[in-house]
mmCIF file as gemmi writes it, N, C-alpha and C atoms, coordinates in Angstrom:
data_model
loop_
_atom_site.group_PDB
_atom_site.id
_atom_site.type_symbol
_atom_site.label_atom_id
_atom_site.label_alt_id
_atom_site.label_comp_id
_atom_site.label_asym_id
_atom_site.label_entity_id
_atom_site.label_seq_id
_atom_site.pdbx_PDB_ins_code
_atom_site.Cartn_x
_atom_site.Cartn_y
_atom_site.Cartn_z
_atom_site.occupancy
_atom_site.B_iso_or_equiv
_atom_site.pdbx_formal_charge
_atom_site.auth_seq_id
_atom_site.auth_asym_id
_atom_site.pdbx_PDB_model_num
ATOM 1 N N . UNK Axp A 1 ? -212.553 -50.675 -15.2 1 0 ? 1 A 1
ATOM 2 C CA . UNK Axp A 1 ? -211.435 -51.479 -14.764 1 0 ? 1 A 1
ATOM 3 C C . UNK Axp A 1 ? -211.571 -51.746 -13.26 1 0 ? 1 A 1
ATOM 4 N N . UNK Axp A 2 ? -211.205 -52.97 -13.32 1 0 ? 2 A 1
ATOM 5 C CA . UNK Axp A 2 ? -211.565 -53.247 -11.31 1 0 ? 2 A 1
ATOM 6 C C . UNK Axp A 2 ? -210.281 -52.872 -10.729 1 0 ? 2 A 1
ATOM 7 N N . UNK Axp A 3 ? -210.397 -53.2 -9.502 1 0 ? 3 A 1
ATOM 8 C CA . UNK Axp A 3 ? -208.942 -52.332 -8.311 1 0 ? 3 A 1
ATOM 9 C C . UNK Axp A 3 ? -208.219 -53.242 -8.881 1 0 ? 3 A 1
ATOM 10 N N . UNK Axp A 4 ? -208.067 -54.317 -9.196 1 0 ? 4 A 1
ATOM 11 C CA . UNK Axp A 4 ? -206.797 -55.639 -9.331 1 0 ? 4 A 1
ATOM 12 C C . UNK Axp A 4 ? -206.084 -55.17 -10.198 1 0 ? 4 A 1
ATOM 13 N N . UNK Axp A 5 ? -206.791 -54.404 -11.956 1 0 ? 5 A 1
ATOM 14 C CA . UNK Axp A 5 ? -206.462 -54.604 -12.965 1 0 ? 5 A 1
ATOM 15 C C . UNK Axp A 5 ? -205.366 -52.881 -12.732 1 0 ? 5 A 1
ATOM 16 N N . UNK Axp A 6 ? -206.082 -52.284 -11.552 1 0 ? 6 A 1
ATOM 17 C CA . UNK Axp A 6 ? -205.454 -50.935 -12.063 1 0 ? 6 A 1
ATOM 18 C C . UNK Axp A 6 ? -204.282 -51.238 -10.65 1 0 ? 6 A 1
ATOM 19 N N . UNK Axp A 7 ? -204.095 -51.901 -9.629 1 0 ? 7 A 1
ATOM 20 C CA . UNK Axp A 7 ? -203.19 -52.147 -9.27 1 0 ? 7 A 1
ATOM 21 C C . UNK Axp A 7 ? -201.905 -52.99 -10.254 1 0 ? 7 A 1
ATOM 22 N N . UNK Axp A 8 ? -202.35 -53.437 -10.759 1 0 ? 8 A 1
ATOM 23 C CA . UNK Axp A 8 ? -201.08 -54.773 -11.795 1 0 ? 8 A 1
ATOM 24 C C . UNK Axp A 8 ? -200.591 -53.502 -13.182 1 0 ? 8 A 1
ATOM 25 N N . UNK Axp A 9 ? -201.719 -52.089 -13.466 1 0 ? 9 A 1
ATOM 26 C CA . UNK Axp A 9 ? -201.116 -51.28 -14.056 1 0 ? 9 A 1
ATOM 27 C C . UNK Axp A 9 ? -199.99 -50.154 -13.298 1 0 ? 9 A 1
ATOM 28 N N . UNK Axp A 10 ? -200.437 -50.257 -12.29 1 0 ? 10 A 1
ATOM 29 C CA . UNK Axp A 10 ? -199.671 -49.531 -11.768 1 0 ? 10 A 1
ATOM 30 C C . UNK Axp A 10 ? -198 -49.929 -11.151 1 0 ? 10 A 1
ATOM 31 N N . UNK Axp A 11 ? -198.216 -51.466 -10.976 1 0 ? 11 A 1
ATOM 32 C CA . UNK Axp A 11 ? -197.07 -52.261 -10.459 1 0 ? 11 A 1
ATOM 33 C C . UNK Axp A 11 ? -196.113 -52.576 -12.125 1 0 ? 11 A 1
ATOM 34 N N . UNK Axp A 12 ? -196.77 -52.35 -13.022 1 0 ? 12 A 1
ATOM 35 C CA . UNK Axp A 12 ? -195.659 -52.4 -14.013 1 0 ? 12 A 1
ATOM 36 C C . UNK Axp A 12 ? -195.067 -50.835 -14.383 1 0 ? 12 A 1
ATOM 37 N N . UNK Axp A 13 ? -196.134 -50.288 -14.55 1 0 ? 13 A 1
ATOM 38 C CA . UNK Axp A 13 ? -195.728 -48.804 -14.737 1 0 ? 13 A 1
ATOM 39 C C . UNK Axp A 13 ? -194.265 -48.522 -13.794 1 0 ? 13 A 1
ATOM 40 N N . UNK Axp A 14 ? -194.65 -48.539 -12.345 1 0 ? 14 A 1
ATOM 41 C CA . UNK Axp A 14 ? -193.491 -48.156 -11.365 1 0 ? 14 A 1
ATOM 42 C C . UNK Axp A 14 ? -192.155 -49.096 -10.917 1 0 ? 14 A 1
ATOM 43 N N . UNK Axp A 15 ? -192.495 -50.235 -11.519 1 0 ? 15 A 1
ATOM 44 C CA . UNK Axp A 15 ? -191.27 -51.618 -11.49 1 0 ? 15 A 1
ATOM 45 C C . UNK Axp A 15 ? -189.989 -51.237 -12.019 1 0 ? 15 A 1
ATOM 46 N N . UNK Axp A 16 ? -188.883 -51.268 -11.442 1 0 ? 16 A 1
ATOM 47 C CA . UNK Axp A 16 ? -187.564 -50.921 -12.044 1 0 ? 16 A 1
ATOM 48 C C . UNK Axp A 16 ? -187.249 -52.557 -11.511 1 0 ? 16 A 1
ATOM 49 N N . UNK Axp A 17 ? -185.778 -52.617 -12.555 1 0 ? 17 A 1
ATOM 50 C CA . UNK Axp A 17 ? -185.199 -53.409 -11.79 1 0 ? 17 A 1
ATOM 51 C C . UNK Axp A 17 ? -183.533 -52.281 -12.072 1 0 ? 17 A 1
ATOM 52 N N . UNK Axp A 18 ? -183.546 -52.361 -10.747 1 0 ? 18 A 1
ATOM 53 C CA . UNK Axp A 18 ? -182.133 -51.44 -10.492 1 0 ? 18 A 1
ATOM 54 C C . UNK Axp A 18 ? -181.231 -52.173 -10.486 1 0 ? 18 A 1
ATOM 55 N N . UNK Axp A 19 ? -180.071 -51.5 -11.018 1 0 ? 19 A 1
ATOM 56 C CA . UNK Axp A 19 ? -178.71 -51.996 -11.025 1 0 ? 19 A 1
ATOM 57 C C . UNK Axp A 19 ? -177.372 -51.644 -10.593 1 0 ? 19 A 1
ATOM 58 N N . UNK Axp A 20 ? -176.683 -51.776 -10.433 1 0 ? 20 A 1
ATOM 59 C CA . UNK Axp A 20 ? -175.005 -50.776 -9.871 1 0 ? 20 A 1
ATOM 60 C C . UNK Axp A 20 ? -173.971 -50.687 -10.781 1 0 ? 20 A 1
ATOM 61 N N . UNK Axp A 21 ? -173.515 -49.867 -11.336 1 0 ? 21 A 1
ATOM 62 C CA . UNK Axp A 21 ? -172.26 -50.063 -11.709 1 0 ? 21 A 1
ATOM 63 C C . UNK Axp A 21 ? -171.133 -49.565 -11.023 1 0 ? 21 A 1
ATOM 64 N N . UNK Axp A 22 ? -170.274 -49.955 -10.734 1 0 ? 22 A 1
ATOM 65 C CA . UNK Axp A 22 ? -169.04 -49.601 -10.142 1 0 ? 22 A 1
ATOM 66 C C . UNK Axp A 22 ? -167.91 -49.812 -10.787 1 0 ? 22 A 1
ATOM 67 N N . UNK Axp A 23 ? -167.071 -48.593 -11.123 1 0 ? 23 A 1
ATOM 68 C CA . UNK Axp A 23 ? -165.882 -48.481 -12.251 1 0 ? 23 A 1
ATOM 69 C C . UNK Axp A 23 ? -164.67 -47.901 -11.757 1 0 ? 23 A 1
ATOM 70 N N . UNK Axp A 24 ? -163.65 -48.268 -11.884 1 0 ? 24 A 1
ATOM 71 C CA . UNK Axp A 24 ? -162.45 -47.351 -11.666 1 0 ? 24 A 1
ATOM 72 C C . UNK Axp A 24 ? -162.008 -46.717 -12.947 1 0 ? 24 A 1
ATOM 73 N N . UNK Axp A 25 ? -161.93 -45.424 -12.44 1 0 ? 25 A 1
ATOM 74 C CA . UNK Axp A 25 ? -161.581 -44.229 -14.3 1 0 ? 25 A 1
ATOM 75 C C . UNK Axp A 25 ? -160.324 -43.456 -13.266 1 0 ? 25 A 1
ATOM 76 N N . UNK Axp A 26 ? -159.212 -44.458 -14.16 1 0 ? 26 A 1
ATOM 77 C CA . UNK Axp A 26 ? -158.089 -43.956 -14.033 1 0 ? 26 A 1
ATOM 78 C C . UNK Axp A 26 ? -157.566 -42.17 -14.256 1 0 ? 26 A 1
ATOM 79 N N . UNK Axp A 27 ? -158.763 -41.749 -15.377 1 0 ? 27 A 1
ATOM 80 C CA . UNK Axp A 27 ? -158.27 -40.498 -15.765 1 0 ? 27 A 1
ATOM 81 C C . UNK Axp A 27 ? -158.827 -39.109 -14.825 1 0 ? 27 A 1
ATOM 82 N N . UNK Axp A 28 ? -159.451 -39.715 -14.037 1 0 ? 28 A 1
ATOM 83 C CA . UNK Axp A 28 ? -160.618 -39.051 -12.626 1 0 ? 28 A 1
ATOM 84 C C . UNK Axp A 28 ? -159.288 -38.027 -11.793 1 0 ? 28 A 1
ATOM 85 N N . UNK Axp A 29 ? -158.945 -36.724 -12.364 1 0 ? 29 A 1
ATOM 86 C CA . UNK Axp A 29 ? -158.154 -36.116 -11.501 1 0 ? 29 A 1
ATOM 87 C C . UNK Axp A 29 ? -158.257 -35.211 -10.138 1 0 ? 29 A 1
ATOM 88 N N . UNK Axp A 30 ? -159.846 -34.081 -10.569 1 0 ? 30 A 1
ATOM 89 C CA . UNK Axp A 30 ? -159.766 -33.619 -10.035 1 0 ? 30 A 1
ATOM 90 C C . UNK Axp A 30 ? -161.321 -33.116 -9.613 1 0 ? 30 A 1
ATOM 91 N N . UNK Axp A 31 ? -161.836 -32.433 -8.939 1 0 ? 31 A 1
ATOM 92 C CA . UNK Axp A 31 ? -163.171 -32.291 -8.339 1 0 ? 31 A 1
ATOM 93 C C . UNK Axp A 31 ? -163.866 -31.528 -9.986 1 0 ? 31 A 1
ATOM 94 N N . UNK Axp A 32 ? -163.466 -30.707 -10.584 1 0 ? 32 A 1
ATOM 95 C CA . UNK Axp A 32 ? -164.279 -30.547 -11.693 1 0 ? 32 A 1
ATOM 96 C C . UNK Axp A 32 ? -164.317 -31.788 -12.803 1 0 ? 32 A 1
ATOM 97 N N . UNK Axp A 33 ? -163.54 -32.425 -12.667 1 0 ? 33 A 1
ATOM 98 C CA . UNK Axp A 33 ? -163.796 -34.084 -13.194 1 0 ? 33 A 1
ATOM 99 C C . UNK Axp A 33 ? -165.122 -34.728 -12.903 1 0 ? 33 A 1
ATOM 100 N N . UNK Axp A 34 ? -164.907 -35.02 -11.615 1 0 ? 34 A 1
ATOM 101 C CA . UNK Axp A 34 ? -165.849 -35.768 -10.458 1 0 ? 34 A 1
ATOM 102 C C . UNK Axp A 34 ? -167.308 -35.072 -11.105 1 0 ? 34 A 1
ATOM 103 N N . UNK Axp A 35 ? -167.609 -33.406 -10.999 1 0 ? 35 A 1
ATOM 104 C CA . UNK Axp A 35 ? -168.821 -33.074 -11.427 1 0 ? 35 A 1
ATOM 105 C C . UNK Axp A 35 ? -168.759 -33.035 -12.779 1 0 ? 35 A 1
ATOM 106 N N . UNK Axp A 36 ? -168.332 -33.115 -13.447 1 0 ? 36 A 1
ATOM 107 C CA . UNK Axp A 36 ? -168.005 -32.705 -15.321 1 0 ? 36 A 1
ATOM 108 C C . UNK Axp A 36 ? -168.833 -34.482 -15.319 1 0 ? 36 A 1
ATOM 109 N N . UNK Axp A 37 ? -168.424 -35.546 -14.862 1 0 ? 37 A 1
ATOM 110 C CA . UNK Axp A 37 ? -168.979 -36.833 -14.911 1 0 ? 37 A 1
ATOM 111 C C . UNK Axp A 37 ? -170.459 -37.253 -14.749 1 0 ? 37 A 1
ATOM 112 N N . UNK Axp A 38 ? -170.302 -36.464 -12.94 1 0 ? 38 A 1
ATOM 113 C CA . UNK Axp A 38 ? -171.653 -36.65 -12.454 1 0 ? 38 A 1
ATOM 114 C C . UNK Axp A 38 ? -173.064 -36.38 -13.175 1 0 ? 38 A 1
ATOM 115 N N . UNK Axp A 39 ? -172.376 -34.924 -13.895 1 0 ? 39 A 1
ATOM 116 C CA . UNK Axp A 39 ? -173.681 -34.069 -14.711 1 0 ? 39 A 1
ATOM 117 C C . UNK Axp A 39 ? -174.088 -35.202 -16.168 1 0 ? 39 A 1
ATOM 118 N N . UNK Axp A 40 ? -172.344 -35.546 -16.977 1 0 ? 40 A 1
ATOM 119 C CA . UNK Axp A 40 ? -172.998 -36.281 -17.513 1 0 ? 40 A 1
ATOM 120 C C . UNK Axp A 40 ? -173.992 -37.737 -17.867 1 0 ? 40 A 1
ATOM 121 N N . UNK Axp A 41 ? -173.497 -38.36 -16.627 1 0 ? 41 A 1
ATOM 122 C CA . UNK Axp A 41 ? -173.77 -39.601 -16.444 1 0 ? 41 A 1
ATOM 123 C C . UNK Axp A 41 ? -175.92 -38.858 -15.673 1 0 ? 41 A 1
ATOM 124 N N . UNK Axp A 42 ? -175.622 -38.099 -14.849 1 0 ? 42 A 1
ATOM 125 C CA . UNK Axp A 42 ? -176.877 -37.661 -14.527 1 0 ? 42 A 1
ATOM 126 C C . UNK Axp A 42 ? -178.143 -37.91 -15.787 1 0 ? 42 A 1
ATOM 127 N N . UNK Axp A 43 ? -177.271 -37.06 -16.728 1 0 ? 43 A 1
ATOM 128 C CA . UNK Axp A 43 ? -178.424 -36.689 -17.663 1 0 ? 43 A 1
ATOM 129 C C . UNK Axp A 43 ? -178.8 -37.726 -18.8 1 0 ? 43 A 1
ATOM 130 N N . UNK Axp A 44 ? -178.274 -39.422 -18.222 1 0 ? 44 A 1
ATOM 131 C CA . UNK Axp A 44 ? -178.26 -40.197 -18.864 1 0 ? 44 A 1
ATOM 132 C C . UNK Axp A 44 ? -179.995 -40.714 -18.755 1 0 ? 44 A 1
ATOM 133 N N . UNK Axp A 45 ? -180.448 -41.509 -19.6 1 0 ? 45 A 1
ATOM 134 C CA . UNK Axp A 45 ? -181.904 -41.589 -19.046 1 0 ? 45 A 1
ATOM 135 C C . UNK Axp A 45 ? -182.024 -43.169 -18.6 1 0 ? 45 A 1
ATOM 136 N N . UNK Axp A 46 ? -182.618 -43.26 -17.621 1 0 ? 46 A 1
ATOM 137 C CA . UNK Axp A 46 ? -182.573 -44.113 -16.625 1 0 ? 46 A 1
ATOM 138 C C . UNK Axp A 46 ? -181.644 -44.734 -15.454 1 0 ? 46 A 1
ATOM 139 N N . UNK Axp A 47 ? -181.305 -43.232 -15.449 1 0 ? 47 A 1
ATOM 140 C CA . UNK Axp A 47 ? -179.608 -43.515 -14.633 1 0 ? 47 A 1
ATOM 141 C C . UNK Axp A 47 ? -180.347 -42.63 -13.177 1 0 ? 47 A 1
ATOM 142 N N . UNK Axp A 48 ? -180.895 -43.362 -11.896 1 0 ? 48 A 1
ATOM 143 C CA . UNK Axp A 48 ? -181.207 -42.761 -10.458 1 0 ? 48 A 1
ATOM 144 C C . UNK Axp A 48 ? -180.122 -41.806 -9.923 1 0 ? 48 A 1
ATOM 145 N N . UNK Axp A 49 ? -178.83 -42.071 -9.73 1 0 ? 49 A 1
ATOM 146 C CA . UNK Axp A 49 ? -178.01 -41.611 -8.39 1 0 ? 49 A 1
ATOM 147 C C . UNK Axp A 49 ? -176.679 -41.741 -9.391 1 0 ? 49 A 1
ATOM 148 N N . UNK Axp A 50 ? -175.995 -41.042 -9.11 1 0 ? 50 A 1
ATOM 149 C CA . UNK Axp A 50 ? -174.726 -41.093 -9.493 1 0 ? 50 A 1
ATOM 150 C C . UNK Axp A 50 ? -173.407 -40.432 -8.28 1 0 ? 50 A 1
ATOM 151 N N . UNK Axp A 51 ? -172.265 -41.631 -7.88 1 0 ? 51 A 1
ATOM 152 C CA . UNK Axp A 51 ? -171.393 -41.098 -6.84 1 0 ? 51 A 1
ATOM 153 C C . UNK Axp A 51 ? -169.987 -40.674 -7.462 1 0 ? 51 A 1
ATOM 154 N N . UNK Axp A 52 ? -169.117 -40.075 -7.097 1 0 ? 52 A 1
ATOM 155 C CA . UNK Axp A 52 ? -167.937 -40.16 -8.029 1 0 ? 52 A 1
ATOM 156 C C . UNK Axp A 52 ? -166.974 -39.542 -6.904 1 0 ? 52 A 1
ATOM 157 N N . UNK Axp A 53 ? -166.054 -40.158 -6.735 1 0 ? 53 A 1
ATOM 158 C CA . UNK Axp A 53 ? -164.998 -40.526 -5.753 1 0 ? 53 A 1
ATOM 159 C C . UNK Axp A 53 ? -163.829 -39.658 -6.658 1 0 ? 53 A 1
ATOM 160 N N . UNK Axp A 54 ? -163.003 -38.758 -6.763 1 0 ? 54 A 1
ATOM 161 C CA . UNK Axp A 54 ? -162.06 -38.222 -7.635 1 0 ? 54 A 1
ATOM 162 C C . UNK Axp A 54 ? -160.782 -38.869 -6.673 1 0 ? 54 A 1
ATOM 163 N N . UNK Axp A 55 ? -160.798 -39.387 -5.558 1 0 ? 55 A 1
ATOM 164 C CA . UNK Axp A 55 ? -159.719 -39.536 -4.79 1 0 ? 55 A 1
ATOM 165 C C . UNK Axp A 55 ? -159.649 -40.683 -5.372 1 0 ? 55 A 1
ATOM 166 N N . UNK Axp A 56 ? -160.62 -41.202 -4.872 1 0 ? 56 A 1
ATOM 167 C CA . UNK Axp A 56 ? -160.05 -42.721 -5.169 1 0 ? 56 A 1
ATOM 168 C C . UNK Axp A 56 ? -160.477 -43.608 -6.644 1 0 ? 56 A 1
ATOM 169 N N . UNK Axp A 57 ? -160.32 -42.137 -7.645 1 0 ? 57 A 1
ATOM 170 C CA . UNK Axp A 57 ? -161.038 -42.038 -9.208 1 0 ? 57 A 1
ATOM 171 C C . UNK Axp A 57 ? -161.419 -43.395 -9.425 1 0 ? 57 A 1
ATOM 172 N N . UNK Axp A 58 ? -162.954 -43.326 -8.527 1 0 ? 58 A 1
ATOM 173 C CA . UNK Axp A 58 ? -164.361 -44.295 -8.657 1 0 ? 58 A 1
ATOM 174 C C . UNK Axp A 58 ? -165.667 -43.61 -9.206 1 0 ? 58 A 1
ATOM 175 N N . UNK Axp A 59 ? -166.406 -44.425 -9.615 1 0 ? 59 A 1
ATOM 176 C CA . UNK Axp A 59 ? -167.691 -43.953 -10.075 1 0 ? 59 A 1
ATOM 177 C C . UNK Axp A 59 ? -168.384 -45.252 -9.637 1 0 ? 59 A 1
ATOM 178 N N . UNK Axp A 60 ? -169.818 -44.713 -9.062 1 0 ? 60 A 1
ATOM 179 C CA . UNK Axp A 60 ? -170.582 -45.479 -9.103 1 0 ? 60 A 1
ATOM 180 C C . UNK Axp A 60 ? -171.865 -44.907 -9.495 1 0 ? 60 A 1
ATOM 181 N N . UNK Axp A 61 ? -172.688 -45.467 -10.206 1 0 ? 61 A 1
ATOM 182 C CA . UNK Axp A 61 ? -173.77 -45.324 -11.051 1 0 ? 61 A 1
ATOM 183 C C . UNK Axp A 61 ? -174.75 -46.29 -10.43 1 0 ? 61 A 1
ATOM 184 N N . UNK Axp A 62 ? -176.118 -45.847 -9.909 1 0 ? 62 A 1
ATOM 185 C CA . UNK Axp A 62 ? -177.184 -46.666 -9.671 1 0 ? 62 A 1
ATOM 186 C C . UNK Axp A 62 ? -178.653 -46.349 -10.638 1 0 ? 62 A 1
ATOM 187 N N . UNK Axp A 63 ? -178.827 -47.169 -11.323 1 0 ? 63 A 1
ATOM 188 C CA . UNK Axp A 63 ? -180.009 -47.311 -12.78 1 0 ? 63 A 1
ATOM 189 C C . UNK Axp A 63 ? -180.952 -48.643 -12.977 1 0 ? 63 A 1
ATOM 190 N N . UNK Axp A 64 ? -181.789 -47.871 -13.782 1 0 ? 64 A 1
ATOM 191 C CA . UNK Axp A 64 ? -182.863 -48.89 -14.25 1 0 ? 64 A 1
ATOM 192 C C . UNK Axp A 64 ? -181.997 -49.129 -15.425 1 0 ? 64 A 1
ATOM 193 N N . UNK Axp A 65 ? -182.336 -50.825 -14.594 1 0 ? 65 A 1
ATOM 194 C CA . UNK Axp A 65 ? -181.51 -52.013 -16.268 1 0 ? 65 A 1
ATOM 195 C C . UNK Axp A 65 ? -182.775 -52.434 -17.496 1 0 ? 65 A 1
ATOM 196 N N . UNK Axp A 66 ? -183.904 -51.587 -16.968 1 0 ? 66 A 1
ATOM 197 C CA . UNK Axp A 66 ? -184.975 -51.72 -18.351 1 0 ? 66 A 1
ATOM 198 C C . UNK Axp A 66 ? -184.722 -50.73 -19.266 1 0 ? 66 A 1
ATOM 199 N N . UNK Axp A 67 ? -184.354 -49.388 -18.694 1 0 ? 67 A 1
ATOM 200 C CA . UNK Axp A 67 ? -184.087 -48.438 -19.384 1 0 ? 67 A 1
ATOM 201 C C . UNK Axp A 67 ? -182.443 -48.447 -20.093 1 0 ? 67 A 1
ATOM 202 N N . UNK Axp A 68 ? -181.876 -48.124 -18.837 1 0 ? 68 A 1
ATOM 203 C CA . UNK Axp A 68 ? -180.408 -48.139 -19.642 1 0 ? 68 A 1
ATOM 204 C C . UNK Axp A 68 ? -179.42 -49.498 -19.396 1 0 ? 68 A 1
ATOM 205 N N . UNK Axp A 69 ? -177.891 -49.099 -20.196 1 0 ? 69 A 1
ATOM 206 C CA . UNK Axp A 69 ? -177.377 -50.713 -19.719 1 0 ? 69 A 1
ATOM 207 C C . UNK Axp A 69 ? -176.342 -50.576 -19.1 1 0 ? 69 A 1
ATOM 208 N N . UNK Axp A 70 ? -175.346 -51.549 -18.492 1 0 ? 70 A 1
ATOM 209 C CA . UNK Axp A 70 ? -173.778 -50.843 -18.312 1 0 ? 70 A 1
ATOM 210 C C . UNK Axp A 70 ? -173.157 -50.947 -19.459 1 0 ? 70 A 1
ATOM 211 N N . UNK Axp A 71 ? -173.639 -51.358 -20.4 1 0 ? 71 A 1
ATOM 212 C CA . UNK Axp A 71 ? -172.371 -50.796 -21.472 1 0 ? 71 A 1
ATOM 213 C C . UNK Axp A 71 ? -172.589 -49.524 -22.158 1 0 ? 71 A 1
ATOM 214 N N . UNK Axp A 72 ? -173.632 -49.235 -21.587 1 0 ? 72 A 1
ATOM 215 C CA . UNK Axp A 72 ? -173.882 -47.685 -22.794 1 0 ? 72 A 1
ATOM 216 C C . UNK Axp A 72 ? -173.464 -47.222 -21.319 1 0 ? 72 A 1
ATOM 217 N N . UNK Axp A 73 ? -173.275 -47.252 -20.228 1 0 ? 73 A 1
ATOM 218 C CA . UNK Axp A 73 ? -173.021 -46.517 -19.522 1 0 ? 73 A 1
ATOM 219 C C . UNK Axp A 73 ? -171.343 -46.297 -19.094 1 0 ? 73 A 1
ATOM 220 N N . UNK Axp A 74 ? -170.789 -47.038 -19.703 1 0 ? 74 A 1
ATOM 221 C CA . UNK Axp A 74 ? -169.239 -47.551 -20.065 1 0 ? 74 A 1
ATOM 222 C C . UNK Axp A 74 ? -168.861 -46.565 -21 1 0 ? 74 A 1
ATOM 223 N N . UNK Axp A 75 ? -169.856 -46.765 -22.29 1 0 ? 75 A 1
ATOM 224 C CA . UNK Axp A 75 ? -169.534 -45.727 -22.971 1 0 ? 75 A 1
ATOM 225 C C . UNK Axp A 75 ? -170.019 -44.742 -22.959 1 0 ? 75 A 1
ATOM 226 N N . UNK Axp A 76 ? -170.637 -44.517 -22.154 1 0 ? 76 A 1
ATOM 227 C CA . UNK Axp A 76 ? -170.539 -42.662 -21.508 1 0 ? 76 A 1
ATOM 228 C C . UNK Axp A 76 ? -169.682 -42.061 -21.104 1 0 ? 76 A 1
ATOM 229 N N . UNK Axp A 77 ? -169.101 -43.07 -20.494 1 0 ? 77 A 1
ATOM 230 C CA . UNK Axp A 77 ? -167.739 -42.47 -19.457 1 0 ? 77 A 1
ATOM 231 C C . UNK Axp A 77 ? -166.966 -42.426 -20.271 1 0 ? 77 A 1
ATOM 232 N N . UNK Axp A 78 ? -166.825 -43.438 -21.493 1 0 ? 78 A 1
ATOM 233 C CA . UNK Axp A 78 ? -165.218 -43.147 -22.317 1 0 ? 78 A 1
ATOM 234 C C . UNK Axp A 78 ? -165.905 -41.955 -23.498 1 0 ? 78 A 1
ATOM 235 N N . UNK Axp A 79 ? -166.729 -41.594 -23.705 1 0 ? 79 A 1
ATOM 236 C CA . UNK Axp A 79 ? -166.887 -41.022 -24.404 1 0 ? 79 A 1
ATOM 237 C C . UNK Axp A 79 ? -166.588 -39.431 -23.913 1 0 ? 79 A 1
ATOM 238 N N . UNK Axp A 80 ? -166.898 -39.125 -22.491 1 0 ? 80 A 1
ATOM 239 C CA . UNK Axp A 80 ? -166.619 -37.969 -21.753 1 0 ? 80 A 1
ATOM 240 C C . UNK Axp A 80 ? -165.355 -38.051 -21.577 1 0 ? 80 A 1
ATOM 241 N N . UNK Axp A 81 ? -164.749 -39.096 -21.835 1 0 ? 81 A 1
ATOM 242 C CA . UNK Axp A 81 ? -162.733 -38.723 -21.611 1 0 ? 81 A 1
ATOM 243 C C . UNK Axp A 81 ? -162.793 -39.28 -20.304 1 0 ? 81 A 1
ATOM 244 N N . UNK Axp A 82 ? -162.683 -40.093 -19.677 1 0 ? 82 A 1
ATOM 245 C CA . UNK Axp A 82 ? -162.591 -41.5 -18.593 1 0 ? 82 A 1
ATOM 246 C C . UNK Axp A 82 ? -163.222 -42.618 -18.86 1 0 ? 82 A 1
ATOM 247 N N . UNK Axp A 83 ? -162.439 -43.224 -19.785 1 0 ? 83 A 1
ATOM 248 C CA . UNK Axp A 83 ? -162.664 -44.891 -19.239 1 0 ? 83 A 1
ATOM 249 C C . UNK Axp A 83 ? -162.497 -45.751 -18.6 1 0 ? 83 A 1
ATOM 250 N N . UNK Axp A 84 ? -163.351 -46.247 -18.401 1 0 ? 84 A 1
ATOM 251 C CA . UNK Axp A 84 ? -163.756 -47.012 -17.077 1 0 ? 84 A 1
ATOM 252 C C . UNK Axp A 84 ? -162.63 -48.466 -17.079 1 0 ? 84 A 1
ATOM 253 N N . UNK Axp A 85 ? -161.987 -48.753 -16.462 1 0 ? 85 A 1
ATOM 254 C CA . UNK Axp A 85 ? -160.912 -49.886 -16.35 1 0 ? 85 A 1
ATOM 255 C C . UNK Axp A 85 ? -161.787 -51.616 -16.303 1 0 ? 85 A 1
């Protein structure tokens, strides 16, 4: 394989296209919320970074949109008991 062919393997291999979600979850009370979320949304697969605001009961989620979507990531959250508004 020449350098071109194993560069263009390597540029698909490592290509994300990232995405944001940003949600307000009304049911977001308290700091074991905030991590009870974080862990699950963490262990979502293709989900990078996860923020979660309990004050101002926000979530934001940053992911690969090849891997995962925002609606399965919608229903993560309502499925953990906060849905997302």
């Amino acid at each position: 394989m020449d350098a071109q062919a194993n560069r263009e393997r390597l540029y698909e291999r490592f290509s994300m296209t990232i995405a944001t979600l940003n949600a307000h979850c009304p049911a977001i009370e308290c700091p074991a919320c905030a991590n009870f979320i974080r862990r699950s949304l963490a262990a979502t697969p293709g989900v990078q970074a996860v923020a979660v605001n309990f004050a101002g009961k926000s979530v934001s989620v940053r992911y690969d949109a090849d891997i995962a979507s925002e609606s399965a990531l919608r229903d993560r959250l309502t499925q953990a008991g906060y849905p997302p508004e």
